[in-house]
Amino acid sequence: MNRQYQDARNQLIDSLRKRGIVNEHVLQAMLNVPREQFVSKPFKQRAYEDVALPIDKHQTISQPFTVARMTELLEIKPGDSILEIGTGSGYQAAILAEMGVKVFTIERHFELYNEARRVLKDLYPDKPIQSRFGDGTIGWAEFAPFQGIIVTAGAPEIPESLLKQLAIGGHCIIPVGNERSQVMHCIIREDEQSFADYPLEDVSFVPLIGKQGWSGDQ
Ligand code: SAM
């Protein structure tokens, strides 16, 4: 493994710890996943900066701190089924897989779906990662319920379908707001009918586009 990337990755994990990420399983997963494999050539040297970077189709690979924070909020246990909406580069899916969960990830851009699937298959041929091309706002009913749902794009409101597919006790982590800025929400399903909704920090994500998201063709 390239020593230069390894050193940069160690430094990034130290900085995440300093910024308040405490879950050692999350930090270990981020130490194991080579983020440089999920960004395009011109950005490889910047793979371990704590910033979002551009990927194809005017989308982004999320900032490492945000990935760590959202993953921590999921409160994952090995063996859980986790649904991710917005595969993008596949980096978040790789972090989830490293944590020993079954990953179901959906992407609405065919090119991104295809490339992420290729990278994930190359790096993790034996991990349980299922990718789907389509509109994630309607979830993936066939594999529900999910112990965790993570939405990595900003929604105008919480998609009803996703709440229906959340297991009792499960966490749904989703940015909700307008097309430029949102508030991160952690929603916990308490029982069949009731959900506790915890609004957290301000964030800024690309829009969630689909039937139960924004309309548009970005
Ligand atoms: N999780 C990604 C990663 O690790 O690289 C970052 C995702 S990027 C911030 C958001 C992604 O959500 C984009 O790739 C975008 O195309 C996708 N997206 C937006 N609306 C979607 C929808 N309705 N269904 C599936 N993917 C969607």
XYZ file of N, CA, C and O and ligand atoms in Angstrom, residues 38 55-57 59-62 67 84-93 105-109 112 132 134-138 152-154 205-211 213 218, ligand 1:
199
model
N -11.849 5.816 -4.463
C -13.223 6.239 -4.762
C -13.276 7.629 -5.393
O -14.361 8.141 -5.645
N -17.314 14.260 -7.889
C -17.288 13.019 -8.666
C -18.092 13.303 -9.938
O -18.526 14.441 -10.142
N -18.291 12.317 -10.758
C -19.025 12.508 -12.021
C -20.450 13.012 -11.788
O -20.975 12.892 -10.688
N -21.069 13.492 -12.850
C -22.484 13.854 -12.834
C -22.803 14.992 -11.855
O -23.908 15.039 -11.280
N -21.899 15.431 -8.888
C -22.180 14.955 -7.528
C -20.894 15.019 -6.711
O -19.862 15.470 -7.208
N -20.962 14.589 -5.468
C -19.781 14.660 -4.591
C -19.616 13.374 -3.788
O -20.590 12.665 -3.521
N -18.367 13.105 -3.407
C -18.085 12.116 -2.373
C -18.097 12.937 -1.081
O -17.448 13.984 -0.994
N -18.871 12.500 -0.100
C -19.063 13.321 1.104
C -17.761 13.527 1.864
O -16.823 12.724 1.771
N -19.242 11.540 6.803
C -19.399 10.081 6.671
C -19.289 9.434 8.058
O -20.113 8.611 8.457
N -28.638 2.394 2.073
C -28.065 3.709 1.767
C -28.736 4.271 0.524
O -28.799 3.579 -0.499
N -29.201 5.509 0.608
C -29.747 6.175 -0.577
C -28.696 7.172 -1.059
O -28.335 8.099 -0.318
N -28.210 6.981 -2.281
C -27.170 7.860 -2.836
C -25.805 7.208 -2.753
O -24.936 7.622 -1.977
N -25.577 6.184 -3.588
C -24.295 5.449 -3.578
C -23.132 6.362 -3.931
O -22.048 6.243 -3.350
N -23.347 7.282 -4.883
C -22.279 8.190 -5.313
C -21.037 7.417 -5.715
O -21.063 6.562 -6.602
N -19.933 7.675 -5.010
C -18.657 7.009 -5.312
C -18.600 5.582 -4.781
O -17.732 4.805 -5.179
N -19.447 5.264 -3.788
C -19.392 3.943 -3.141
C -18.608 3.954 -1.828
O -18.543 2.946 -1.123
N -18.022 5.121 -1.476
C -17.172 5.179 -0.276
C -17.952 4.886 1.012
O -17.530 4.072 1.833
N -19.110 5.519 1.160
C -19.906 5.280 2.373
C -20.334 3.805 2.454
O -20.320 3.202 3.525
N -20.678 3.230 1.316
C -21.070 1.809 1.287
C -19.899 0.936 1.753
O -20.094 -0.049 2.482
N -27.521 -0.482 -1.375
C -27.269 0.916 -1.744
C -27.880 1.235 -3.108
O -27.804 0.422 -4.033
N -28.512 2.401 -3.192
C -29.244 2.786 -4.414
C -28.697 4.104 -4.961
O -28.455 5.045 -4.194
N -28.535 4.164 -6.279
C -28.039 5.381 -6.944
C -28.898 5.661 -8.172
O -29.228 4.753 -8.929
N -29.225 6.944 -8.388
C -30.113 7.292 -9.509
C -29.374 7.617 -10.804
O -29.997 7.747 -11.852
N -28.036 7.806 -10.730
C -27.269 8.019 -11.963
C -26.637 6.700 -12.380
O -25.831 6.133 -11.630
N -22.736 6.471 -12.190
C -22.194 6.383 -10.816
C -22.476 5.008 -10.223
O -21.607 4.393 -9.601
N -28.156 -1.028 -6.438
C -29.322 -0.934 -7.319
C -29.311 0.419 -8.012
O -28.972 1.432 -7.389
N -31.632 3.273 -9.505
C -33.033 3.692 -9.487
C -33.257 4.795 -8.470
O -32.315 5.396 -7.960
N -34.527 5.039 -8.199
C -34.930 6.103 -7.277
C -34.988 5.564 -5.843
O -35.883 4.800 -5.488
N -34.043 6.003 -5.024
C -33.970 5.523 -3.648
C -35.031 6.093 -2.723
O -35.192 5.594 -1.608
N -35.736 7.138 -3.150
C -36.729 7.727 -2.226
C -37.856 6.743 -1.929
O -38.562 6.898 -0.937
N -38.015 5.740 -2.778
C -39.072 4.754 -2.505
C -38.503 3.529 -1.769
O -39.227 2.581 -1.481
N -27.813 10.085 1.784
C -26.640 10.948 1.623
C -26.898 12.064 0.604
O -25.991 12.510 -0.088
N -28.158 12.501 0.526
C -28.530 13.654 -0.297
C -29.626 14.387 0.477
O -30.333 13.782 1.296
N -29.751 15.709 0.198
C -30.665 16.538 0.987
C -32.113 16.427 0.521
O -32.415 16.642 -0.648
N -25.892 19.248 1.498
C -25.783 18.091 0.596
C -26.344 18.438 -0.770
O -27.184 19.334 -0.904
N -25.939 17.678 -1.783
C -26.601 17.766 -3.092
C -28.032 17.255 -2.920
O -28.320 16.495 -1.999
N -28.959 17.694 -3.796
C -30.366 17.331 -3.590
C -30.719 15.863 -3.844
O -30.145 15.215 -4.723
N -31.665 15.399 -3.043
C -32.261 14.071 -3.229
C -33.377 14.240 -4.261
O -34.370 14.934 -4.013
N -33.191 13.629 -5.413
C -34.140 13.836 -6.507
C -34.923 12.557 -6.757
O -34.336 11.486 -6.943
N -36.245 12.660 -6.725
C -37.039 11.462 -6.958
C -38.488 11.669 -6.551
O -38.889 12.772 -6.155
N -39.241 10.590 -6.639
C -40.683 10.613 -6.361
C -41.005 11.260 -5.020
O -41.950 12.034 -4.888
N -38.733 13.044 -3.266
C -37.666 14.019 -3.018
C -37.950 15.261 -3.855
O -39.108 15.596 -4.120
N -30.978 16.941 -12.293
C -29.557 17.183 -12.051
C -28.777 15.880 -11.923
O -29.255 14.944 -11.308
N -22.607 8.349 -0.327
C -21.844 8.893 -1.422
C -20.396 8.543 -1.353
O -19.973 7.898 -0.386
O -19.688 8.903 -2.303
C -22.024 10.380 -1.586
C -23.291 10.677 -2.192
S -23.541 12.201 -2.984
C -23.325 13.371 -1.718
C -25.320 12.018 -3.175
C -25.715 10.985 -4.180
O -27.130 10.804 -4.079
C -25.436 11.367 -5.620
O -24.657 10.409 -6.237
C -26.828 11.460 -6.235
O -26.862 11.103 -7.601
C -27.604 10.503 -5.372
N -29.064 10.649 -5.376
C -29.813 11.776 -5.361
N -31.125 11.483 -5.358
C -31.208 10.119 -5.362
C -32.290 9.192 -5.352
N -33.571 9.577 -5.349
N -31.998 7.872 -5.364
C -30.708 7.448 -5.372
N -29.652 8.273 -5.396
C -29.893 9.591 -5.372
